[in-house]
Amino acid sequence: MPELPEVETTRRGIEPHLTGRRIVRLAVRERRLRWPVPRGLETTVAGQRIHGVRRRAKYLLIELDTGSLILHLGMSGALRILPTATPPDKHDHLDLELDDGQCLRLTDPRRFGALLWTTRAPESHKLLRELGPEPLSDEFNGEYLHALSRGRRAAVKSFIMDSHVVVGVGNIYANEALFLAGIHPARAAGRISRQRYEQLAAAIKAVLEQSIRVGGTTLRDFTGSDGRPGYFRQSLRVYERAGRPCPVCGEAIRLKRIGQRSSYYCPHCQR
Ligand SMILES: [Zn+2]
């Protein structure tokens, strides 16, 4: 599944090809995505100029003259820039055709992705308005986590994976960040000190930034017509390493289910 680093890498990959271009046509071959592509969207967007591509959580926001397209990659979605004349494959559900003969093509075998439209600020859309801060913003820090967590008994791992608390901390990143911060994933969120939350916020930023850096160097060119941009994995310290030695102390990594998610940790390094 594309996580925040893949979505940000995608944004950086497609943005230079889209900004400043005019949309010639939106071609929808399959409307039945996670939510149906709105009827009439083809007419709405035709002829509009693209002013920029932003990201909020895992949503890509393509800003046009009269509103914004809200695009989500779901479980299996990928975007590429291709010549519009390239014949579509089975799972190539839509093309945003540009005035330079190229198109932005969405491929999504499982169809959990989405393309929606809003004429208001995208942040006020119902899918986005209750989301917590971006993990790489200054607003997200140890002080914020500490204040929000007081009185909460939920496991800290579930707390940081809650999109109302902060967006984009998927299971891999939560496991890795808790290891780097030396915090046991099952510890109650309300019983962690401000100082330790500062270490945790820094660790979350570090694992996400590392992944975005890796993505920038390992992802296939977004304009390549052969193959899809693959999703990437950075080197992992604890995730899916149950029974193997902790890279710091050598103790065997343990696996525990917390909030239905697999949680990997070192019983010696994480308290
Ligand atoms: Zn250890």
PDB file of C-alpha atoms and ligand atoms in Angstrom:
ATOM      1  CA  MET A   1       0.000   0.000   0.000  1.00  0.00           C
ATOM      2  CA  PRO A   2       1.360   3.448  -0.831  1.00  0.00           C
ATOM      3  CA  GLU A   3       2.297   5.132   2.436  1.00  0.00           C
ATOM      4  CA  LEU A   4       2.942   8.829   3.013  1.00  0.00           C
ATOM      5  CA  PRO A   5       6.552   8.676   1.716  1.00  0.00           C
ATOM      6  CA  GLU A   6       5.423   7.031  -1.540  1.00  0.00           C
ATOM      7  CA  VAL A   7       2.659   9.603  -1.969  1.00  0.00           C
ATOM      8  CA  GLU A   8       5.103  12.450  -1.348  1.00  0.00           C
ATOM      9  CA  THR A   9       7.595  10.901  -3.788  1.00  0.00           C
ATOM     10  CA  THR A  10       4.776  10.583  -6.321  1.00  0.00           C
ATOM     11  CA  ARG A  11       3.861  14.245  -5.787  1.00  0.00           C
ATOM     12  CA  ARG A  12       7.446  15.316  -6.413  1.00  0.00           C
ATOM     13  CA  GLY A  13       7.608  13.075  -9.475  1.00  0.00           C
ATOM     14  CA  ILE A  14       4.455  14.321 -11.201  1.00  0.00           C
ATOM     15  CA  GLU A  15       4.323  17.968 -10.068  1.00  0.00           C
ATOM     16  CA  PRO A  16       6.831  19.367 -12.614  1.00  0.00           C
ATOM     17  CA  HIS A  17       4.923  17.668 -15.454  1.00  0.00           C
ATOM     18  CA  LEU A  18       1.548  19.075 -14.397  1.00  0.00           C
ATOM     19  CA  THR A  19       2.009  22.594 -13.047  1.00  0.00           C
ATOM     20  CA  GLY A  20       1.269  25.263 -15.661  1.00  0.00           C
ATOM     21  CA  ARG A  21      -0.296  22.828 -18.114  1.00  0.00           C
ATOM     22  CA  ARG A  22      -3.888  22.994 -19.333  1.00  0.00           C
ATOM     23  CA  ILE A  23      -6.187  19.964 -19.138  1.00  0.00           C
ATOM     24  CA  VAL A  24      -7.388  18.983 -22.591  1.00  0.00           C
ATOM     25  CA  ARG A  25      -9.604  16.128 -21.443  1.00  0.00           C
ATOM     26  CA  LEU A  26     -10.306  13.816 -18.537  1.00  0.00           C
ATOM     27  CA  ALA A  27     -10.817  10.281 -19.841  1.00  0.00           C
ATOM     28  CA  VAL A  28     -12.542   7.985 -17.350  1.00  0.00           C
ATOM     29  CA  ARG A  29     -12.589   4.303 -18.324  1.00  0.00           C
ATOM     30  CA  GLU A  30     -13.794   3.013 -14.940  1.00  0.00           C
ATOM     31  CA  ARG A  31     -15.851   5.198 -12.580  1.00  0.00           C
ATOM     32  CA  ARG A  32     -16.206   2.586  -9.852  1.00  0.00           C
ATOM     33  CA  LEU A  33     -13.280   3.408  -7.610  1.00  0.00           C
ATOM     34  CA  ARG A  34     -13.569   3.536  -3.802  1.00  0.00           C
ATOM     35  CA  TRP A  35     -16.129   6.260  -4.440  1.00  0.00           C
ATOM     36  CA  PRO A  36     -17.508   6.765  -7.947  1.00  0.00           C
ATOM     37  CA  VAL A  37     -15.751   9.399 -10.031  1.00  0.00           C
ATOM     38  CA  PRO A  38     -18.339  12.246 -10.011  1.00  0.00           C
ATOM     39  CA  ARG A  39     -20.586  12.429 -13.075  1.00  0.00           C
ATOM     40  CA  GLY A  40     -19.776  15.457 -15.165  1.00  0.00           C
ATOM     41  CA  LEU A  41     -16.248  15.823 -13.806  1.00  0.00           C
ATOM     42  CA  GLU A  42     -14.950  15.496 -17.374  1.00  0.00           C
ATOM     43  CA  THR A  43     -16.851  18.653 -18.373  1.00  0.00           C
ATOM     44  CA  THR A  44     -15.868  20.509 -15.200  1.00  0.00           C
ATOM     45  CA  VAL A  45     -12.114  20.093 -15.585  1.00  0.00           C
ATOM     46  CA  ALA A  46     -11.747  20.348 -19.364  1.00  0.00           C
ATOM     47  CA  GLY A  47      -9.838  23.480 -20.328  1.00  0.00           C
ATOM     48  CA  GLN A  48      -8.698  24.315 -16.807  1.00  0.00           C
ATOM     49  CA  ARG A  49      -5.128  25.251 -15.935  1.00  0.00           C
ATOM     50  CA  ILE A  50      -3.182  23.268 -13.307  1.00  0.00           C
ATOM     51  CA  HIS A  51      -1.740  25.630 -10.711  1.00  0.00           C
ATOM     52  CA  GLY A  52       0.047  23.149  -8.479  1.00  0.00           C
ATOM     53  CA  VAL A  53       0.072  19.724  -6.861  1.00  0.00           C
ATOM     54  CA  ARG A  54       0.000  19.609  -3.084  1.00  0.00           C
ATOM     55  CA  ARG A  55      -0.290  16.759  -0.603  1.00  0.00           C
ATOM     56  CA  ARG A  56      -2.328  16.481   2.598  1.00  0.00           C
ATOM     57  CA  ALA A  57      -1.908  13.171   4.438  1.00  0.00           C
ATOM     58  CA  LYS A  58      -2.089  10.603   1.615  1.00  0.00           C
ATOM     59  CA  TYR A  59      -4.294  12.787  -0.605  1.00  0.00           C
ATOM     60  CA  LEU A  60      -2.854  14.516  -3.657  1.00  0.00           C
ATOM     61  CA  LEU A  61      -4.506  17.874  -4.327  1.00  0.00           C
ATOM     62  CA  ILE A  62      -4.347  19.048  -7.933  1.00  0.00           C
ATOM     63  CA  GLU A  63      -5.280  22.727  -7.937  1.00  0.00           C
ATOM     64  CA  LEU A  64      -7.214  24.012 -10.944  1.00  0.00           C
ATOM     65  CA  ASP A  65      -8.842  27.370 -11.828  1.00  0.00           C
ATOM     66  CA  THR A  66     -12.210  26.732 -10.163  1.00  0.00           C
ATOM     67  CA  GLY A  67     -11.417  24.030  -7.595  1.00  0.00           C
ATOM     68  CA  SER A  68      -9.222  21.068  -6.733  1.00  0.00           C
ATOM     69  CA  LEU A  69      -9.064  17.425  -7.693  1.00  0.00           C
ATOM     70  CA  ILE A  70      -8.597  15.207  -4.640  1.00  0.00           C
ATOM     71  CA  LEU A  71      -6.762  12.037  -5.626  1.00  0.00           C
ATOM     72  CA  HIS A  72      -6.045   9.037  -3.397  1.00  0.00           C
ATOM     73  CA  LEU A  73      -4.007   5.981  -4.402  1.00  0.00           C
ATOM     74  CA  GLY A  74      -5.882   3.576  -2.128  1.00  0.00           C
ATOM     75  CA  MET A  75      -4.276   0.151  -1.670  1.00  0.00           C
ATOM     76  CA  SER A  76      -2.679  -0.350  -5.050  1.00  0.00           C
ATOM     77  CA  GLY A  77      -2.830   2.893  -7.040  1.00  0.00           C
ATOM     78  CA  ALA A  78       0.073   4.349  -9.006  1.00  0.00           C
ATOM     79  CA  LEU A  79       0.447   7.384 -11.229  1.00  0.00           C
ATOM     80  CA  ARG A  80       2.604   7.848 -14.297  1.00  0.00           C
ATOM     81  CA  ILE A  81       3.173  10.504 -16.914  1.00  0.00           C
ATOM     82  CA  LEU A  82       2.852   9.010 -20.388  1.00  0.00           C
ATOM     83  CA  PRO A  83       2.183  10.078 -23.967  1.00  0.00           C
ATOM     84  CA  THR A  84      -1.626  10.290 -24.227  1.00  0.00           C
ATOM     85  CA  ALA A  85      -1.526   7.943 -27.222  1.00  0.00           C
ATOM     86  CA  THR A  86      -0.138   5.078 -25.094  1.00  0.00           C
ATOM     87  CA  PRO A  87      -2.779   2.300 -25.191  1.00  0.00           C
ATOM     88  CA  PRO A  88      -4.280   1.729 -21.727  1.00  0.00           C
ATOM     89  CA  ASP A  89      -3.953  -1.575 -19.908  1.00  0.00           C
ATOM     90  CA  LYS A  90      -6.766  -3.290 -18.045  1.00  0.00           C
ATOM     91  CA  HIS A  91      -6.287  -1.436 -14.756  1.00  0.00           C
ATOM     92  CA  ASP A  92      -5.545   2.013 -16.223  1.00  0.00           C
ATOM     93  CA  HIS A  93      -8.806   3.592 -15.060  1.00  0.00           C
ATOM     94  CA  LEU A  94      -8.313   7.243 -15.923  1.00  0.00           C
ATOM     95  CA  ASP A  95      -6.155   9.727 -17.792  1.00  0.00           C
ATOM     96  CA  LEU A  96      -5.815  13.450 -17.212  1.00  0.00           C
ATOM     97  CA  GLU A  97      -4.792  14.545 -20.694  1.00  0.00           C
ATOM     98  CA  LEU A  98      -2.560  17.609 -20.881  1.00  0.00           C
ATOM     99  CA  ASP A  99      -1.938  20.194 -23.590  1.00  0.00           C
ATOM    100  CA  ASP A 100       1.588  18.892 -24.294  1.00  0.00           C
ATOM    101  CA  GLY A 101       0.468  15.466 -25.546  1.00  0.00           C
ATOM    102  CA  GLN A 102       1.209  13.776 -22.212  1.00  0.00           C
ATOM    103  CA  CYS A 103      -1.254  12.439 -19.678  1.00  0.00           C
ATOM    104  CA  LEU A 104      -1.350  11.610 -15.993  1.00  0.00           C
ATOM    105  CA  ARG A 105      -2.548   7.998 -15.864  1.00  0.00           C
ATOM    106  CA  LEU A 106      -3.983   6.268 -12.793  1.00  0.00           C
ATOM    107  CA  THR A 107      -3.453   2.515 -12.586  1.00  0.00           C
ATOM    108  CA  ASP A 108      -5.263   0.810  -9.716  1.00  0.00           C
ATOM    109  CA  PRO A 109      -5.904  -2.969  -9.838  1.00  0.00           C
ATOM    110  CA  ARG A 110      -7.834  -3.082  -6.556  1.00  0.00           C
ATOM    111  CA  ARG A 111      -9.829   0.128  -7.193  1.00  0.00           C
ATOM    112  CA  PHE A 112      -9.590   1.479  -3.640  1.00  0.00           C
ATOM    113  CA  GLY A 113      -8.260   4.740  -5.018  1.00  0.00           C
ATOM    114  CA  ALA A 114     -10.414   7.826  -5.566  1.00  0.00           C
ATOM    115  CA  LEU A 115     -10.760  10.944  -7.701  1.00  0.00           C
ATOM    116  CA  LEU A 116     -13.025  13.603  -6.212  1.00  0.00           C
ATOM    117  CA  TRP A 117     -13.644  17.300  -6.808  1.00  0.00           C
ATOM    118  CA  THR A 118     -14.147  20.284  -4.541  1.00  0.00           C
ATOM    119  CA  THR A 119     -14.616  23.974  -5.257  1.00  0.00           C
ATOM    120  CA  ARG A 120     -13.702  24.889  -1.671  1.00  0.00           C
ATOM    121  CA  ALA A 121     -10.415  24.733   0.183  1.00  0.00           C
ATOM    122  CA  PRO A 122      -9.571  21.001   0.032  1.00  0.00           C
ATOM    123  CA  GLU A 123      -8.643  21.049   3.730  1.00  0.00           C
ATOM    124  CA  SER A 124     -12.320  21.699   4.540  1.00  0.00           C
ATOM    125  CA  HIS A 125     -13.489  18.621   2.596  1.00  0.00           C
ATOM    126  CA  LYS A 126     -15.080  16.013   4.852  1.00  0.00           C
ATOM    127  CA  LEU A 127     -12.287  13.509   4.165  1.00  0.00           C
ATOM    128  CA  LEU A 128      -9.596  15.960   5.227  1.00  0.00           C
ATOM    129  CA  ARG A 129     -10.991  18.346   7.795  1.00  0.00           C
ATOM    130  CA  GLU A 130     -10.573  16.168  10.880  1.00  0.00           C
ATOM    131  CA  LEU A 131      -7.067  15.011  10.140  1.00  0.00           C
ATOM    132  CA  GLY A 132      -4.265  15.700  12.592  1.00  0.00           C
ATOM    133  CA  PRO A 133      -1.155  17.678  11.640  1.00  0.00           C
ATOM    134  CA  GLU A 134       1.397  16.640   9.049  1.00  0.00           C
ATOM    135  CA  PRO A 135       4.242  14.699  10.704  1.00  0.00           C
ATOM    136  CA  LEU A 136       6.928  16.741   8.947  1.00  0.00           C
ATOM    137  CA  SER A 137       5.434  20.096   9.985  1.00  0.00           C
ATOM    138  CA  ASP A 138       6.717  22.174  12.925  1.00  0.00           C
ATOM    139  CA  GLU A 139       3.265  21.909  14.464  1.00  0.00           C
ATOM    140  CA  PHE A 140       3.941  18.214  15.083  1.00  0.00           C
ATOM    141  CA  ASN A 141       6.423  17.952  17.963  1.00  0.00           C
ATOM    142  CA  GLY A 142       6.951  16.457  21.397  1.00  0.00           C
ATOM    143  CA  GLU A 143       5.036  19.175  23.174  1.00  0.00           C
ATOM    144  CA  TYR A 144       2.000  18.552  20.970  1.00  0.00           C
ATOM    145  CA  LEU A 145       2.089  14.773  21.519  1.00  0.00           C
ATOM    146  CA  HIS A 146       2.602  15.162  25.246  1.00  0.00           C
ATOM    147  CA  ALA A 147      -0.310  17.592  25.677  1.00  0.00           C
ATOM    148  CA  LEU A 148      -2.694  15.538  23.538  1.00  0.00           C
ATOM    149  CA  SER A 149      -1.864  12.239  25.230  1.00  0.00           C
ATOM    150  CA  ARG A 150      -2.559  13.229  28.841  1.00  0.00           C
ATOM    151  CA  GLY A 151      -5.137  10.892  30.366  1.00  0.00           C
ATOM    152  CA  ARG A 152      -5.082   8.486  27.438  1.00  0.00           C
ATOM    153  CA  ARG A 153      -4.733   4.822  28.273  1.00  0.00           C
ATOM    154  CA  ALA A 154      -4.395   3.564  24.698  1.00  0.00           C
ATOM    155  CA  ALA A 155      -1.060   2.062  23.676  1.00  0.00           C
ATOM    156  CA  VAL A 156       1.333   4.710  22.404  1.00  0.00           C
ATOM    157  CA  LYS A 157       1.639   2.816  19.132  1.00  0.00           C
ATOM    158  CA  SER A 158      -2.115   3.031  18.497  1.00  0.00           C
ATOM    159  CA  PHE A 159      -2.012   6.690  19.565  1.00  0.00           C
ATOM    160  CA  ILE A 160       0.590   7.716  16.968  1.00  0.00           C
ATOM    161  CA  MET A 161      -1.150   5.669  14.242  1.00  0.00           C
ATOM    162  CA  ASP A 162      -4.436   7.546  14.826  1.00  0.00           C
ATOM    163  CA  SER A 163      -4.914   9.992  11.933  1.00  0.00           C
ATOM    164  CA  HIS A 164      -6.698  12.410  14.260  1.00  0.00           C
ATOM    165  CA  VAL A 165      -3.439  12.644  16.237  1.00  0.00           C
ATOM    166  CA  VAL A 166      -1.022  12.804  13.302  1.00  0.00           C
ATOM    167  CA  VAL A 167      -1.351  11.647   9.696  1.00  0.00           C
ATOM    168  CA  GLY A 168       0.881   9.285   7.766  1.00  0.00           C
ATOM    169  CA  VAL A 169       2.379   7.161  10.544  1.00  0.00           C
ATOM    170  CA  GLY A 170       1.665   3.710   9.090  1.00  0.00           C
ATOM    171  CA  ASN A 171       2.517   0.471  10.854  1.00  0.00           C
ATOM    172  CA  ILE A 172       6.079   0.188   9.538  1.00  0.00           C
ATOM    173  CA  TYR A 173       6.930   3.763  10.544  1.00  0.00           C
ATOM    174  CA  ALA A 174       5.309   3.453  13.981  1.00  0.00           C
ATOM    175  CA  ASN A 175       7.344   0.322  14.750  1.00  0.00           C
ATOM    176  CA  GLU A 176      10.599   1.815  13.554  1.00  0.00           C
ATOM    177  CA  ALA A 177      10.085   5.185  15.259  1.00  0.00           C
ATOM    178  CA  LEU A 178       9.231   3.604  18.629  1.00  0.00           C
ATOM    179  CA  PHE A 179      12.390   1.515  18.412  1.00  0.00           C
ATOM    180  CA  LEU A 180      14.524   4.576  17.629  1.00  0.00           C
ATOM    181  CA  ALA A 181      12.936   6.451  20.549  1.00  0.00           C
ATOM    182  CA  GLY A 182      13.369   3.467  22.928  1.00  0.00           C
ATOM    183  CA  ILE A 183       9.657   3.394  23.796  1.00  0.00           C
ATOM    184  CA  HIS A 184       7.751   0.129  24.320  1.00  0.00           C
ATOM    185  CA  PRO A 185       4.847   0.072  21.814  1.00  0.00           C
ATOM    186  CA  ALA A 186       2.289  -1.089  24.401  1.00  0.00           C
ATOM    187  CA  ARG A 187       3.064   1.639  26.953  1.00  0.00           C
ATOM    188  CA  ALA A 188       0.032   3.804  27.778  1.00  0.00           C
ATOM    189  CA  ALA A 189       0.193   7.033  25.766  1.00  0.00           C
ATOM    190  CA  GLY A 190      -0.718   9.108  28.820  1.00  0.00           C
ATOM    191  CA  ARG A 191       2.233   7.789  30.829  1.00  0.00           C
ATOM    192  CA  ILE A 192       5.082   8.958  28.635  1.00  0.00           C
ATOM    193  CA  SER A 193       7.092  12.059  29.538  1.00  0.00           C
ATOM    194  CA  ARG A 194       7.421  15.191  27.460  1.00  0.00           C
ATOM    195  CA  GLN A 195      11.108  14.493  26.900  1.00  0.00           C
ATOM    196  CA  ARG A 196      10.396  11.013  25.544  1.00  0.00           C
ATOM    197  CA  TYR A 197       7.692  12.407  23.265  1.00  0.00           C
ATOM    198  CA  GLU A 198      10.276  14.833  21.905  1.00  0.00           C
ATOM    199  CA  GLN A 199      12.468  11.842  21.032  1.00  0.00           C
ATOM    200  CA  LEU A 200       9.479  10.077  19.487  1.00  0.00           C
ATOM    201  CA  ALA A 201       8.435  13.052  17.340  1.00  0.00           C
ATOM    202  CA  ALA A 202      12.020  13.381  16.110  1.00  0.00           C
ATOM    203  CA  ALA A 203      12.156   9.644  15.361  1.00  0.00           C
ATOM    204  CA  ILE A 204       8.887   9.760  13.377  1.00  0.00           C
ATOM    205  CA  LYS A 205      10.226  12.640  11.291  1.00  0.00           C
ATOM    206  CA  ALA A 206      13.531  10.810  10.768  1.00  0.00           C
ATOM    207  CA  VAL A 207      12.014   7.536   9.530  1.00  0.00           C
ATOM    208  CA  LEU A 208       9.604   9.322   7.184  1.00  0.00           C
ATOM    209  CA  GLU A 209      12.310  11.650   5.830  1.00  0.00           C
ATOM    210  CA  GLN A 210      14.653   8.728   5.286  1.00  0.00           C
ATOM    211  CA  SER A 211      11.970   6.876   3.372  1.00  0.00           C
ATOM    212  CA  ILE A 212      11.198   9.907   1.192  1.00  0.00           C
ATOM    213  CA  ARG A 213      14.941  10.237   0.466  1.00  0.00           C
ATOM    214  CA  VAL A 214      15.192   6.561  -0.462  1.00  0.00           C
ATOM    215  CA  GLY A 215      12.085   6.897  -2.631  1.00  0.00           C
ATOM    216  CA  GLY A 216      13.592   9.795  -4.519  1.00  0.00           C
ATOM    217  CA  THR A 217      16.598   7.713  -5.494  1.00  0.00           C
ATOM    218  CA  THR A 218      15.087   4.260  -6.004  1.00  0.00           C
ATOM    219  CA  LEU A 219      11.714   4.914  -7.595  1.00  0.00           C
ATOM    220  CA  ARG A 220      11.551   4.370 -11.291  1.00  0.00           C
ATOM    221  CA  ASP A 221      11.211   7.466 -13.414  1.00  0.00           C
ATOM    222  CA  PHE A 222       7.556   8.542 -13.395  1.00  0.00           C
ATOM    223  CA  THR A 223       7.680   9.054 -17.131  1.00  0.00           C
ATOM    224  CA  GLY A 224       8.840   5.500 -17.863  1.00  0.00           C
ATOM    225  CA  SER A 225       6.339   3.626 -19.978  1.00  0.00           C
ATOM    226  CA  ASP A 226       7.738   0.208 -19.094  1.00  0.00           C
ATOM    227  CA  GLY A 227       6.624  -1.076 -15.732  1.00  0.00           C
ATOM    228  CA  ARG A 228       5.142   0.831 -12.842  1.00  0.00           C
ATOM    229  CA  PRO A 229       6.854   2.938 -10.283  1.00  0.00           C
ATOM    230  CA  GLY A 230       7.548   0.362  -7.592  1.00  0.00           C
ATOM    231  CA  TYR A 231       6.997   1.021  -3.926  1.00  0.00           C
ATOM    232  CA  PHE A 232      10.035   0.959  -1.789  1.00  0.00           C
ATOM    233  CA  ARG A 233      11.227  -0.192   1.575  1.00  0.00           C
ATOM    234  CA  GLN A 234      13.979   1.362   3.533  1.00  0.00           C
ATOM    235  CA  SER A 235      16.276  -0.744   5.662  1.00  0.00           C
ATOM    236  CA  LEU A 236      14.231  -1.751   8.682  1.00  0.00           C
ATOM    237  CA  ARG A 237      15.510  -2.257  12.213  1.00  0.00           C
ATOM    238  CA  VAL A 238      12.635  -4.151  13.855  1.00  0.00           C
ATOM    239  CA  TYR A 239       9.708  -4.415  11.437  1.00  0.00           C
ATOM    240  CA  GLU A 240       9.088  -8.048  10.389  1.00  0.00           C
ATOM    241  CA  ARG A 241      12.249  -9.112  12.219  1.00  0.00           C
ATOM    242  CA  ALA A 242      10.706 -11.185  15.032  1.00  0.00           C
ATOM    243  CA  GLY A 243      13.249 -13.596  16.542  1.00  0.00           C
ATOM    244  CA  ARG A 244      16.217 -11.877  14.909  1.00  0.00           C
ATOM    245  CA  PRO A 245      18.766  -9.925  16.943  1.00  0.00           C
ATOM    246  CA  CYS A 246      18.169  -6.308  17.906  1.00  0.00           C
ATOM    247  CA  PRO A 247      20.666  -4.188  15.926  1.00  0.00           C
ATOM    248  CA  VAL A 248      21.642  -2.357  19.144  1.00  0.00           C
ATOM    249  CA  CYS A 249      21.818  -5.006  21.927  1.00  0.00           C
ATOM    250  CA  GLY A 250      21.434  -8.388  20.188  1.00  0.00           C
ATOM    251  CA  GLU A 251      18.324  -9.433  22.149  1.00  0.00           C
ATOM    252  CA  ALA A 252      15.705 -11.260  20.036  1.00  0.00           C
ATOM    253  CA  ILE A 253      13.055  -8.923  18.532  1.00  0.00           C
ATOM    254  CA  ARG A 254       9.570  -9.746  19.782  1.00  0.00           C
ATOM    255  CA  LEU A 255       6.209  -9.664  18.029  1.00  0.00           C
ATOM    256  CA  LYS A 256       2.981  -8.653  19.755  1.00  0.00           C
ATOM    257  CA  ARG A 257      -0.458  -7.673  18.452  1.00  0.00           C
ATOM    258  CA  ILE A 258      -1.427  -4.191  19.557  1.00  0.00           C
ATOM    259  CA  GLY A 259      -4.711  -2.727  18.270  1.00  0.00           C
ATOM    260  CA  GLN A 260      -4.908  -5.506  15.615  1.00  0.00           C
ATOM    261  CA  ARG A 261      -1.527  -4.535  14.188  1.00  0.00           C
ATOM    262  CA  SER A 262       1.750  -6.458  14.296  1.00  0.00           C
ATOM    263  CA  SER A 263       4.142  -4.742  16.645  1.00  0.00           C
ATOM    264  CA  TYR A 264       7.847  -5.537  16.684  1.00  0.00           C
ATOM    265  CA  TYR A 265      10.089  -4.376  19.502  1.00  0.00           C
ATOM    266  CA  CYS A 266      13.212  -5.075  21.497  1.00  0.00           C
ATOM    267  CA  PRO A 267      12.273  -5.988  25.089  1.00  0.00           C
ATOM    268  CA  HIS A 268      15.654  -4.703  26.290  1.00  0.00           C
ATOM    269  CA  CYS A 269      15.916  -1.369  24.440  1.00  0.00           C
ATOM    270  CA  GLN A 270      12.255  -0.324  24.554  1.00  0.00           C
ATOM    271  CA  ARG A 271      10.618   0.546  27.863  1.00  0.00           C
TER     272      ARG A 271
HETATM  273 ZN    ZN B   1      17.792  -4.030  21.855  1.00  0.00          ZN
END
